[in-house]
Structures are given as C-alpha cells and as structure tokens.
Coordinates of C-alpha atoms and ligand atoms in Angstrom, one line a residue:
M1 CA -37.2 24.0 -145.4
A2 CA -39.4 26.6 -147.2
K3 CA -41.5 23.9 -148.8
N4 CA -42.7 22.6 -145.4
K5 CA -43.6 26.1 -144.2
S6 CA -47.1 27.3 -144.0
E7 CA -48.7 29.5 -146.6
I8 CA -50.4 31.6 -143.9
G9 CA -50.9 31.8 -140.2
L10 CA -53.8 32.6 -137.9
I11 CA -53.8 33.9 -134.3
G12 CA -57.0 33.6 -132.2
L13 CA -58.9 30.3 -132.1
A14 CA -62.3 31.3 -130.8
V15 CA -65.4 30.7 -133.0
M16 CA -64.3 32.9 -136.0
G17 CA -60.7 31.8 -135.9
Q18 CA -61.3 28.1 -135.9
N19 CA -63.8 28.3 -138.7
L20 CA -61.7 30.5 -140.9
A21 CA -58.7 28.3 -140.3
L22 CA -60.6 25.2 -141.5
N23 CA -61.9 27.1 -144.5
V24 CA -58.4 28.1 -145.5
A25 CA -57.2 24.5 -145.0
D26 CA -60.1 23.1 -147.0
H27 CA -58.8 25.2 -149.9
G28 CA -55.5 23.4 -149.8
F29 CA -53.5 26.0 -148.0
R30 CA -51.3 24.9 -145.2
I31 CA -52.1 27.1 -142.2
S32 CA -50.2 27.6 -138.9
V33 CA -52.4 28.3 -135.9
Y34 CA -51.7 29.9 -132.5
N35 CA -53.9 30.8 -129.5
R36 CA -53.1 32.6 -126.3
T37 CA -54.6 29.6 -124.4
T38 CA -52.6 26.7 -125.7
D39 CA -55.1 24.0 -124.8
T40 CA -57.7 25.5 -127.2
M41 CA -55.1 25.2 -130.0
K42 CA -54.2 21.6 -129.1
K43 CA -57.8 20.5 -128.9
F44 CA -58.6 22.2 -132.2
V45 CA -55.7 20.7 -134.1
A46 CA -56.4 17.2 -132.6
E47 CA -60.0 17.4 -133.7
N48 CA -59.1 18.3 -137.3
P49 CA -56.3 15.9 -138.3
N50 CA -57.1 15.5 -142.0
T51 CA -57.8 18.8 -143.6
P52 CA -56.6 19.1 -147.3
G53 CA -54.1 21.9 -146.6
G54 CA -53.1 20.9 -143.1
L55 CA -53.2 22.6 -139.7
V56 CA -49.9 23.3 -138.0
G57 CA -50.4 23.9 -134.3
C58 CA -47.9 26.2 -132.6
E59 CA -47.4 26.6 -128.8
T60 CA -45.3 29.8 -128.9
L61 CA -45.4 32.9 -131.1
E62 CA -41.8 32.3 -132.0
D63 CA -42.5 28.8 -133.4
F64 CA -45.6 30.2 -135.1
V65 CA -43.6 33.0 -136.9
A66 CA -40.8 30.6 -137.8
S67 CA -43.3 28.2 -139.4
L68 CA -44.5 30.7 -142.0
K69 CA -43.3 31.3 -145.6
R70 CA -42.0 34.8 -146.3
P71 CA -43.3 37.3 -146.7
R72 CA -45.3 36.1 -143.7
K73 CA -49.0 36.5 -143.7
V74 CA -50.5 36.5 -140.3
I75 CA -54.3 36.7 -139.8
I76 CA -55.4 38.0 -136.4
L77 CA -58.9 37.0 -135.3
V78 CA -59.1 38.0 -131.6
K79 CA -61.5 40.2 -129.6
A80 CA -61.4 43.7 -131.3
G81 CA -59.7 46.5 -129.5
G82 CA -57.0 46.1 -126.8
A83 CA -56.6 42.3 -127.6
T84 CA -55.7 43.1 -131.2
D85 CA -53.1 45.7 -130.0
A86 CA -51.7 43.2 -127.5
V87 CA -51.3 40.5 -130.2
I88 CA -49.6 43.0 -132.6
D89 CA -47.2 44.1 -129.9
G90 CA -46.2 40.6 -129.2
L91 CA -45.9 39.8 -132.9
V92 CA -44.0 42.8 -134.3
P93 CA -40.6 42.1 -132.7
L94 CA -40.6 38.6 -134.3
L95 CA -41.6 39.7 -137.8
Q96 CA -39.3 40.9 -140.6
K97 CA -39.5 43.7 -143.2
G98 CA -42.2 43.2 -145.7
D99 CA -44.2 40.7 -143.6
I100 CA -48.0 41.2 -143.7
V101 CA -50.4 41.4 -140.7
I102 CA -54.1 41.0 -141.4
D103 CA -56.7 42.0 -138.9
G104 CA -59.9 40.1 -139.6
G105 CA -61.7 41.2 -136.5
N106 CA -64.4 43.9 -136.2
A107 CA -61.9 46.7 -135.7
K108 CA -62.9 50.3 -135.7
W109 CA -61.6 51.8 -139.0
T110 CA -59.7 54.6 -137.1
D111 CA -57.8 51.9 -135.2
T112 CA -57.0 50.3 -138.5
I113 CA -55.7 53.6 -139.9
R114 CA -53.5 54.0 -136.8
R115 CA -52.2 50.4 -136.9
E116 CA -51.4 50.5 -140.6
R117 CA -49.4 53.8 -140.0
D118 CA -47.5 52.4 -137.0
L119 CA -46.6 49.1 -138.7
K120 CA -45.5 50.9 -141.9
A121 CA -43.1 52.9 -139.8
K122 CA -41.6 49.6 -138.7
G123 CA -41.3 48.2 -142.3
L124 CA -44.3 45.9 -141.9
R125 CA -47.5 45.8 -144.0
F126 CA -51.0 45.8 -142.6
I127 CA -54.4 44.7 -144.0
G128 CA -57.6 45.5 -142.2
S129 CA -60.2 43.1 -143.6
G130 CA -63.9 43.0 -142.8
V131 CA -65.0 39.4 -142.4
S132 CA -68.8 39.0 -142.5
G133 CA -71.1 36.1 -142.1
G134 CA -70.5 34.9 -138.5
E135 CA -69.5 31.3 -137.8
E136 CA -71.1 29.8 -140.8
G137 CA -69.6 32.4 -143.2
A138 CA -66.1 31.9 -141.7
R139 CA -66.4 28.2 -142.2
F140 CA -67.9 27.9 -145.7
G141 CA -67.4 31.3 -147.3
P142 CA -67.6 34.8 -145.8
S143 CA -68.0 38.1 -147.5
L144 CA -64.5 39.7 -147.3
M145 CA -63.7 43.5 -147.4
P146 CA -59.9 43.9 -147.3
G147 CA -58.3 47.3 -147.1
G148 CA -54.7 48.4 -146.8
D149 CA -51.6 48.4 -148.9
P150 CA -52.6 47.0 -152.4
K151 CA -49.2 45.5 -153.0
A152 CA -49.5 43.6 -149.7
Y153 CA -53.0 42.5 -150.6
A154 CA -51.7 40.9 -153.8
F155 CA -50.0 38.3 -151.6
L156 CA -53.3 37.6 -149.7
E157 CA -55.6 37.8 -152.6
P158 CA -55.4 34.1 -153.7
V159 CA -56.3 32.9 -150.2
W160 CA -59.0 35.5 -149.7
N161 CA -60.6 34.8 -153.1
A162 CA -60.5 31.1 -152.5
I163 CA -62.1 31.1 -149.1
A164 CA -64.8 33.8 -149.8
A165 CA -68.4 33.0 -150.5
K166 CA -69.2 32.5 -154.1
V167 CA -72.2 33.7 -156.1
D168 CA -73.5 32.7 -159.5
A169 CA -71.9 34.9 -162.2
K170 CA -75.2 35.5 -164.0
T171 CA -77.9 35.7 -161.3
G172 CA -75.7 36.9 -158.4
R173 CA -77.3 34.3 -156.2
P174 CA -75.2 32.6 -153.5
L175 CA -73.7 29.2 -154.4
G176 CA -74.3 27.0 -151.3
G177 CA -73.6 23.4 -150.6
A178 CA -70.1 23.6 -149.3
E179 CA -69.2 20.8 -146.8
P180 CA -66.1 20.2 -144.7
G181 CA -63.3 19.3 -147.0
K182 CA -65.4 20.0 -150.1
P183 CA -65.6 23.7 -150.9
V184 CA -67.8 25.1 -153.6
E185 CA -66.2 25.1 -157.1
G186 CA -66.4 28.1 -159.4
G187 CA -68.6 31.2 -159.0
V188 CA -67.7 34.8 -158.4
P189 CA -65.9 35.4 -155.0
C190 CA -67.6 37.8 -152.6
C191 CA -64.3 39.6 -152.0
T192 CA -62.8 42.7 -153.5
Y193 CA -60.0 45.1 -152.5
I194 CA -61.8 48.0 -151.0
G195 CA -59.1 50.7 -150.6
P196 CA -56.2 52.0 -148.5
D197 CA -55.7 51.8 -144.7
G198 CA -59.1 51.7 -142.9
A199 CA -61.3 51.4 -146.0
G200 CA -62.1 47.7 -145.6
H201 CA -63.1 48.0 -141.9
Y202 CA -65.1 51.2 -142.6
V203 CA -67.1 49.4 -145.3
K204 CA -67.6 46.4 -142.9
M205 CA -68.9 48.9 -140.2
V206 CA -71.4 50.4 -142.7
H207 CA -72.4 46.8 -143.6
N208 CA -73.1 46.1 -139.9
G209 CA -75.1 49.4 -139.6
I210 CA -77.2 48.4 -142.6
E211 CA -77.7 45.0 -140.9
Y212 CA -79.0 46.8 -137.8
G213 CA -81.5 48.6 -140.0
D214 CA -82.6 45.5 -141.9
M215 CA -83.2 43.6 -138.6
Q216 CA -85.2 46.4 -137.0
M217 CA -87.4 46.8 -140.1
I218 CA -88.2 43.1 -140.1
C219 CA -89.1 43.4 -136.4
E220 CA -91.4 46.3 -137.2
A221 CA -93.2 44.3 -140.0
Y222 CA -93.6 41.4 -137.4
D223 CA -94.9 43.8 -134.7
L224 CA -97.5 45.4 -137.1
M225 CA -98.8 42.0 -138.1
R226 CA -99.0 41.0 -134.4
G227 CA -100.3 44.2 -133.0
V228 CA -102.7 45.4 -135.7
L229 CA -103.8 42.1 -137.2
G230 CA -103.5 39.9 -134.1
M231 CA -101.6 37.2 -136.1
T232 CA -99.7 34.5 -134.3
A233 CA -95.9 34.0 -134.7
P234 CA -96.2 30.9 -136.9
E235 CA -98.8 32.7 -139.1
I236 CA -96.4 35.6 -139.5
G237 CA -93.5 33.1 -140.2
K238 CA -95.5 31.8 -143.1
V239 CA -95.9 35.3 -144.5
F240 CA -92.1 35.8 -144.3
A241 CA -91.5 32.5 -146.0
K242 CA -93.7 33.7 -148.9
W243 CA -91.9 37.0 -149.0
N244 CA -88.6 35.2 -149.2
T245 CA -89.6 33.9 -152.7
G246 CA -90.1 37.5 -154.0
M247 CA -88.2 40.8 -154.1
L248 CA -87.4 40.6 -150.4
D249 CA -85.6 37.3 -150.9
S250 CA -82.7 37.4 -148.4
F251 CA -80.9 35.6 -145.6
L252 CA -82.5 37.7 -142.8
I253 CA -86.1 37.2 -144.2
E254 CA -85.4 33.4 -144.5
I255 CA -84.1 33.0 -140.9
T256 CA -87.0 35.2 -139.6
A257 CA -89.5 32.8 -141.2
D258 CA -87.7 29.9 -139.5
I259 CA -87.5 31.6 -136.1
L260 CA -91.1 32.6 -136.1
Q261 CA -92.2 29.0 -136.9
Q262 CA -89.9 27.5 -134.3
A263 CA -91.5 26.1 -131.1
D264 CA -90.0 26.5 -127.7
P265 CA -88.5 23.1 -126.7
V266 CA -89.5 23.7 -123.0
T267 CA -93.1 24.9 -123.3
G268 CA -94.1 24.1 -126.8
K269 CA -95.2 27.8 -127.3
P270 CA -93.9 29.8 -130.2
F271 CA -90.2 30.3 -129.5
V272 CA -90.3 34.1 -130.0
D273 CA -93.1 34.4 -127.4
V274 CA -90.8 33.1 -124.7
V275 CA -87.8 35.3 -125.6
L276 CA -87.4 38.4 -123.5
D277 CA -87.8 41.6 -125.6
T278 CA -84.5 43.3 -124.8
A279 CA -81.9 43.4 -127.5
G280 CA -78.1 43.5 -127.0
Q281 CA -75.5 45.2 -129.3
K282 CA -71.8 45.1 -129.8
G283 CA -71.3 48.7 -131.1
T284 CA -70.9 48.7 -134.8
G285 CA -74.4 50.2 -135.4
K286 CA -73.5 52.9 -132.9
W287 CA -70.2 53.6 -134.6
T288 CA -72.1 53.9 -137.9
S289 CA -74.6 56.4 -136.4
V290 CA -71.9 58.4 -134.6
N291 CA -69.9 58.6 -137.8
A292 CA -72.9 59.7 -139.8
L293 CA -73.5 62.5 -137.2
D294 CA -69.8 63.5 -137.3
M295 CA -69.8 63.7 -141.1
G296 CA -73.2 65.4 -141.2
V297 CA -74.7 62.7 -143.4
P298 CA -78.4 61.9 -142.9
A299 CA -78.5 58.2 -141.9
P300 CA -81.6 58.2 -139.6
T301 CA -82.7 54.6 -140.3
V302 CA -79.6 53.0 -138.8
A303 CA -79.7 55.4 -135.9
E304 CA -83.3 54.6 -135.2
A305 CA -82.4 50.9 -135.3
V306 CA -79.7 51.5 -132.6
F307 CA -82.1 53.6 -130.5
S308 CA -84.8 50.9 -130.8
R309 CA -82.3 48.4 -129.2
C310 CA -81.6 51.0 -126.5
L311 CA -85.3 51.5 -125.8
S312 CA -85.8 47.7 -125.7
A313 CA -83.1 47.4 -123.1
V314 CA -85.0 49.5 -120.5
K315 CA -87.5 46.7 -120.0
E316 CA -88.4 47.3 -116.3
E317 CA -89.0 51.0 -117.0
R318 CA -91.2 50.1 -120.0
V319 CA -93.3 47.6 -118.0
A320 CA -93.8 50.3 -115.3
A321 CA -94.7 52.9 -117.9
S322 CA -97.1 50.6 -119.7
K323 CA -99.3 50.7 -116.5
I324 CA -99.4 54.5 -116.6
L325 CA -99.2 55.8 -120.2
T326 CA -102.1 55.3 -122.5
G327 CA -102.5 54.8 -126.3
P328 CA -105.2 54.0 -128.8
K329 CA -107.3 50.9 -128.5
K330 CA -108.4 50.7 -132.2
K331 CA -109.5 47.3 -133.7
F332 CA -108.6 46.5 -137.2
D333 CA -111.6 46.1 -139.5
G334 CA -110.0 46.4 -142.9
N335 CA -108.8 43.8 -145.5
K336 CA -106.1 41.7 -143.7
A337 CA -104.4 40.4 -146.9
A338 CA -104.2 43.9 -148.3
F339 CA -102.6 45.2 -145.1
V340 CA -100.1 42.4 -145.1
K341 CA -99.2 43.3 -148.7
A342 CA -98.9 47.0 -147.6
I343 CA -96.4 46.0 -144.8
H344 CA -94.4 44.1 -147.5
D345 CA -94.2 47.3 -149.6
A346 CA -93.4 49.4 -146.5
L347 CA -90.5 47.1 -145.7
Y348 CA -89.1 47.1 -149.2
C349 CA -89.3 50.9 -149.5
S350 CA -87.8 51.4 -146.1
K351 CA -85.0 49.0 -147.0
I352 CA -84.2 51.0 -150.2
C353 CA -83.9 54.2 -148.1
S354 CA -81.7 52.5 -145.5
Y355 CA -79.3 51.3 -148.2
A356 CA -79.4 54.7 -149.9
Q357 CA -78.3 56.2 -146.6
G358 CA -75.5 53.6 -146.1
F359 CA -74.1 54.3 -149.6
Q360 CA -74.3 58.1 -149.0
L361 CA -72.3 57.6 -145.9
M362 CA -69.6 55.7 -147.8
R363 CA -69.6 58.4 -150.5
E364 CA -68.8 61.0 -147.8
A365 CA -66.2 58.9 -146.1
Q366 CA -64.3 58.4 -149.3
K367 CA -64.0 62.2 -149.6
E368 CA -63.0 62.5 -145.9
Y369 CA -60.3 59.8 -146.1
Q370 CA -59.3 60.2 -149.8
W371 CA -60.4 56.7 -150.7
K372 CA -61.8 55.7 -154.1
L373 CA -64.6 53.3 -153.3
D374 CA -66.3 51.1 -156.0
F375 CA -69.9 51.0 -154.8
G376 CA -71.0 48.5 -157.4
A377 CA -68.3 46.1 -156.3
I378 CA -69.2 46.6 -152.6
A379 CA -72.8 45.7 -153.3
Q380 CA -71.5 42.7 -155.3
I381 CA -69.5 41.2 -152.5
W382 CA -72.4 41.6 -150.1
R383 CA -74.6 39.3 -152.4
G384 CA -73.2 36.2 -150.7
G385 CA -71.6 35.1 -147.4
C386 CA -72.8 37.9 -145.2
I387 CA -75.8 38.5 -143.0
I388 CA -77.3 41.2 -145.3
R389 CA -77.1 39.0 -148.4
A390 CA -80.1 39.5 -150.5
A391 CA -81.4 39.3 -154.1
F392 CA -82.0 43.1 -153.8
L393 CA -78.2 43.7 -153.8
Q394 CA -78.0 42.6 -157.4
K395 CA -80.2 45.7 -158.2
I396 CA -77.7 47.9 -156.4
T397 CA -74.8 46.4 -158.4
E398 CA -76.8 47.1 -161.6
A399 CA -77.6 50.6 -160.5
F400 CA -73.9 51.5 -160.0
A401 CA -72.9 49.6 -163.1
A402 CA -75.3 51.8 -165.1
Q403 CA -74.2 55.0 -163.3
P404 CA -71.0 54.7 -161.2
D405 CA -71.4 58.3 -160.0
L406 CA -75.0 57.9 -159.0
A407 CA -75.7 60.6 -156.4
N408 CA -78.3 58.6 -154.4
L409 CA -79.8 55.1 -154.9
L410 CA -83.2 56.6 -154.8
L411 CA -82.5 58.3 -158.2
D412 CA -81.8 55.0 -159.9
P413 CA -84.7 54.2 -162.3
Y414 CA -85.4 50.8 -160.8
F415 CA -85.5 52.0 -157.2
N416 CA -87.4 55.2 -158.2
S417 CA -90.1 53.3 -160.0
T418 CA -90.4 50.7 -157.2
I419 CA -91.0 53.4 -154.6
K420 CA -93.4 55.1 -157.0
K421 CA -95.5 52.0 -157.2
A422 CA -95.2 51.0 -153.5
Q423 CA -95.3 54.3 -151.7
A424 CA -99.1 54.5 -151.2
N425 CA -98.9 51.3 -149.2
W426 CA -95.8 52.5 -147.3
R427 CA -97.7 55.7 -146.2
K428 CA -100.7 53.6 -145.3
V429 CA -98.6 51.4 -143.0
V430 CA -96.8 54.3 -141.3
A431 CA -100.1 56.0 -140.8
A432 CA -101.6 52.8 -139.4
A433 CA -98.6 52.4 -137.0
V434 CA -99.4 55.9 -135.6
E435 CA -103.2 55.2 -135.4
Y436 CA -102.8 51.9 -133.7
G437 CA -99.9 53.0 -131.4
I438 CA -97.3 50.5 -132.7
P439 CA -93.8 51.9 -132.7
A440 CA -92.3 51.7 -136.2
P441 CA -89.3 54.1 -136.0
T442 CA -87.4 52.8 -139.0
F443 CA -90.4 52.6 -141.3
G444 CA -91.3 56.2 -140.3
S445 CA -87.9 57.7 -140.4
A446 CA -87.2 56.1 -143.8
L447 CA -90.3 57.7 -145.1
S448 CA -89.4 61.1 -143.7
Y449 CA -85.9 60.7 -145.3
Y450 CA -87.6 60.0 -148.6
D451 CA -89.9 63.0 -148.3
G452 CA -87.1 65.2 -147.1
Y453 CA -84.7 64.1 -149.9
R454 CA -87.3 64.8 -152.6
A455 CA -88.4 68.2 -151.1
A456 CA -87.1 71.2 -153.1
R457 CA -88.0 73.3 -150.0
L458 CA -87.7 72.3 -146.4
P459 CA -88.5 74.4 -143.3
A460 CA -84.9 75.2 -142.7
N461 CA -85.6 78.8 -143.8
L462 CA -87.5 79.3 -140.5
L463 CA -84.7 77.5 -138.6
Q464 CA -82.1 79.7 -140.1
G465 CA -84.2 82.7 -139.1
Q466 CA -84.3 81.5 -135.6
R467 CA -80.5 81.0 -135.6
D468 CA -80.0 84.5 -136.9
F469 CA -82.4 85.9 -134.2
F470 CA -80.8 84.4 -131.1
G471 CA -77.2 83.9 -132.3
A472 CA -76.6 86.3 -135.2
H473 CA -75.7 83.2 -137.2
T474 CA -76.7 84.9 -140.5
Y475 CA -78.7 83.5 -143.4
E476 CA -78.6 83.2 -147.2
R477 CA -81.4 84.6 -149.4
V478 CA -83.4 82.9 -152.1
D479 CA -83.0 85.9 -154.4
Q480 CA -79.2 86.2 -153.9
P481 CA -76.3 83.9 -155.0
R482 CA -75.3 81.1 -152.6
G483 CA -72.4 82.1 -150.2
K484 CA -73.7 85.7 -149.6
F485 CA -74.7 86.0 -145.9
F486 CA -77.1 88.5 -144.3
H487 CA -78.1 89.4 -140.8
I488 CA -81.0 91.3 -139.3
D489 CA -80.6 93.3 -136.1
W490 CA -83.1 91.5 -133.9
P491 CA -85.2 91.6 -131.7
E492 CA -86.7 95.0 -132.3
K493 CA -89.0 95.4 -135.3
V494 CA -87.3 94.1 -138.4
R495 CA -84.6 96.6 -139.4
P496 CA -82.9 97.0 -142.8
Q497 CA -80.8 94.0 -143.7
I498 CA -77.1 94.1 -143.3
E499 CA -74.9 92.1 -145.7
I500 CA -72.1 90.2 -143.9
Ligands
NBP601 P1 -63.8 36.8 -129.5 O1 -64.1 38.1 -130.0 O2 -64.7 36.2 -128.4 O3 -62.3 36.7 -129.0 C1 -61.8 35.6 -128.4 C2 -60.4 35.3 -128.9 O4 -59.5 36.5 -128.5 C3 -59.7 34.1 -128.2 O5 -58.9 33.5 -129.2 C4 -58.9 34.8 -127.1 O6 -57.8 33.9 -126.7 C5 -58.4 36.0 -127.8 N1 -57.8 37.0 -126.9 C6 -58.4 37.8 -126.1 BR1 -60.2 37.8 -125.7 N2 -57.6 38.7 -125.5 C7 -56.4 38.3 -126.0 C8 -55.1 38.9 -125.7 N3 -54.9 39.9 -124.9 N4 -54.1 38.3 -126.4 C9 -54.3 37.3 -127.2 N5 -55.5 36.8 -127.5 C10 -56.5 37.3 -126.9 O7 -63.7 35.8 -130.7 P2 -64.7 35.6 -132.0 O8 -66.1 35.7 -131.6 O9 -64.2 34.4 -132.7 O10 -64.4 36.9 -132.9 C11 -63.1 37.2 -133.4 C12 -63.1 38.5 -134.1 O11 -64.0 38.4 -135.2 C13 -63.7 39.7 -133.2 O12 -63.0 40.8 -133.6 C14 -65.1 39.8 -133.6 O13 -65.6 41.1 -133.5 C15 -65.0 39.4 -135.1 N6 -66.3 38.9 -135.7 C16 -67.0 38.0 -135.0 C17 -68.2 37.5 -135.6 C18 -69.0 36.5 -134.8 O14 -70.0 36.1 -135.4 N7 -68.5 36.0 -133.7 C19 -68.6 37.9 -136.8 C20 -67.8 38.8 -137.5 C21 -66.6 39.3 -137.0 P3 -58.0 32.9 -125.4 O15 -58.7 31.7 -126.0 O16 -56.7 32.7 -124.9 O17 -59.0 33.6 -124.5

C-alpha cells in the first residue's frame, strides 16, 4: 500500500550514506536503505530502531525499488566514479518513467552531465547534488548544491531543505545544537537549486577547490609564526582561537585552533609535531585547477594549494635536499605582536583573492555550459554546514545582492576597502616569507593575482613580441583598434610592419 511506502531511498551505507539516512529519518521522512554488502545494512538498521521517520532495510535492489513511493527518489552515496555507474546500471532496469535518481557523491560534473543525458533518454530524471560537510554535515545538516532537471528537483526540495544546515536569517550564522532525533527548528536552509545538469556538482567542485586554498593559507600562517617567530603549536593555537572571534571567524580557523592546542596522547608533545608533513588529496582541487587552465581563468591560489600538497608528498626527496640546499638564516628582531597582526591581514587578503578566483571560475563555467548561476545564493548556502563555512561569506552574499553582475569580488566596496587597509601588512608578510626562506605560495600568488588584476599594463606586450618573433603569432597595437593584427618580418633588422 502506498501509505506504507518510503518517501525516499538511499543506496550506499558507508560514512556519508548512514549519516545522511539518519538525518532524513530525523526529519520524519521514511527512508529505505540498501547497501551492496548486506551485513552493513542490517547492522545499521538494527542499531537505529527508533528514528522519527523510520529506516526500511532492503536486502535486494528489487525490494528496495518496490518499497518507494512514486515518482521514486533514489539517493546514491557510493564511491564516486565507476561505483556510481555500476549502481545506476543495476537500478535503471528496475525504475519506471519519471523516477528520480540523485547522486550525492563527489562526482565530476562532466560525469553528471553524461549521466543526466543518458537517463533522460531512458525517461528517467537525474539530480547531481553536491553534499558538503563530511560526516558531521551529513548527520546534522550539510550544505546542499543540487543541479539537474528543475521539475524533478521540486520533488526532492522538501527533503533537501529539511535536512540541510540552517543559518540565522539575520546574521547568516550557522544554527547549531542538533542532536539525534532532534533537528534544528527554523532558520534558512543551506540549500538552493544551482542549475541544470552538472551545475550542482560543478559548484561543489569549486567549493572543494576553495577549501584547498583556505587550508593551505592557514598552514602558511602557522608556518610563518613557527618559522619566523619561533612560536610553539599551542601558542599559535591561541592566536587562531583569537582570530576566530573576528573577521576570520570560520570552521577551519576554529578547528585549527583546537588541533594546534591538542596534545599527542602517546608522547604528550603537541599533536601537530608528531604528524608527518605529507598531505594526501582526493582530486577535487586538481579538477578545479585543471578546469581553470582549460577555461583560461586565472585561479593560481587553488593551483598553488594543490601543488603544495604535491611538494609535501615528496618527503624523502625534501629531507635529502634539506642537507644540500641552503637558504637564509635570519633571526627575527622586530615586533612580534605586529608581525602576528600582519599575518592575520595577509591571510584575510589572500582569502579574498582566492574566493574572487573561485567566483570568476564559476562565471566562466556558466558561459561555457549555458547555466545561470546565482552567486549570492551560492555564497549563502556555504554559510553553514560545509567545511568552508565562515562569517566572511555573508560579505560575499551582500556583495552580490548589491551588484548581481559584479565582475570580480575585489571590486566590491567592502572587499576593496579591506584590502586597501590591510595590504601593507600583506606585502610585509610576503616579503618576510621570502627573506626568511619560508614557503608561502598561496599568500604570494594571491598577492601577484591582486597586483596583476589591478595592473592596467602587464608585460604581455613583450611576450607577444616574442611570440611574433619565433612563431609569427602576430600582435595588436596600442594605437589601433582591438582585433587588428600585425606582424614584423623577423629576425633581421625590424622591417616595415605588415597588417594581417
Ligand atoms: P566511500 O566513498 O568510501 O564509498 C563506500 C560505499 O560505496 C560503500 O557503501 C560501498 O559498498 C559502495 N560501493 C563501492 Br566502494 N563500490 C560499489 C559498487 N560497485 N556497487 C555498489 N556499491 C559500491 O563512502 P563515503 O566516504 O561515505 O562517501 C560517499 C560519497 O560521498 C563519495 O562519493 C564521496 O566522495 C562523497 N563525499 C564524502 C565525504 C566524506 O567526508 N567522506 C564528504 C563529501 C562527499 P560496500 O559497503 O558494499 O563496499
């Protein structure tokens, strides 16, 4: 009987799937669950017998599909890539026209475009939804970035709005305090329809790229305090805790303060001092950087963050090189408090540039894929639930509310005036990093981005001359309209110009 059927179903009961299923059930929706390995499903259902909506465990895909209300809504939360295709292949023959498949994994947006097209041809509807916030977000409120057929999304919207993180309507601050079985009441959901086909997964990818940038910038601030000022991890942790009460207030700054003040349970030393300095990655930062290169959009800060992880990974080579290659041995003799404040300003300015680059990337992507993205709404849904949640995002929302067609975040009056006030400190820190031999690639590249973007004239005139010299690639002239191309017959003495 239809009334006993589940509102929605979920396939994939690893960390994300289990937590998201409990979140859905906490909001009173009956949810069917299926996992390739049946024991995982049985254990999960047995451990959670009393959720408000109810969990319906299914041992076969056939039973799972039959347990769902029509049009069926099936969330897939399995390992991104081949596993998602395998699940879709198994599911499709069992579904009926109009049913909706929702991929909540970290899919590449081009895969989502392909899957949406393939399923449409079979009369099925596909939503690719970014789900951010890791385990905790999935359980108590993620930031959700759904993309796909808007008519299909209308069926999913009540569930997605219910389970999403909530922020205060006035301040934009996350509303916390959810507990199992007791979700947060009221607030604005961190969820909005992003756009057709792969738009949701694209925006989630850029979110992850920005996350890479944020994390690396924080690491550079830590390394400067450690390397230039000789501060201990707990001392630096206290600085981050203080910063978290100001304009840098964010989830990543907050957890950084905690991590730096954490002692290693084995040795009692600061925890970070016993962690090996090699960083892993799962690929979304790389996708963001490759896409920026493909589209010709300058996004150097995310790319530097990815390269920093790559450099960290060659630990043995670095250890060997450290015995051969030399650098400065300068001792700090300035004002410590003033330098800490300068690092704060460098971090904030670099962060503004990194986000400016991320939004530029999305602007270009919407042209490439004929999407119409609402940048204010995107900043709004990142204010809660996700890893990059920050008070700062409220300023981005306000910037796009004031000027929806803002060409670059740097041109917004708030961000412009902030950088104006803080840039002397930013430059001081980048210069100090060079003088003291501390690598600060995201701070430095963000500053070069800022200086490049504000430069009415760059040295590309010389570059174009070089290209014309060796490859007859032609050049435009400052005294002629754009689009008229010239060439000089090199390499003999400069001959009269030829218009091409
Ligand atoms: P994993 O990415 O570790 O995937 C494990 C799940 O995939 C299990 O349920 C497993 O079933 C299933 N699976 C695999 Br692997 N191959 C399968 C196949 N061929 N057919 C059917 N099922 C298959 O899980 P996760 O960490 O919970 O992440 C789920 C998704 O959410 C991923 O796309 C991930 O990128 C994304 N995500 C994760 C996080 C996070 O913090 N972990 C955050 C945001 C997004 P089994 O039990 O039978 O092996």
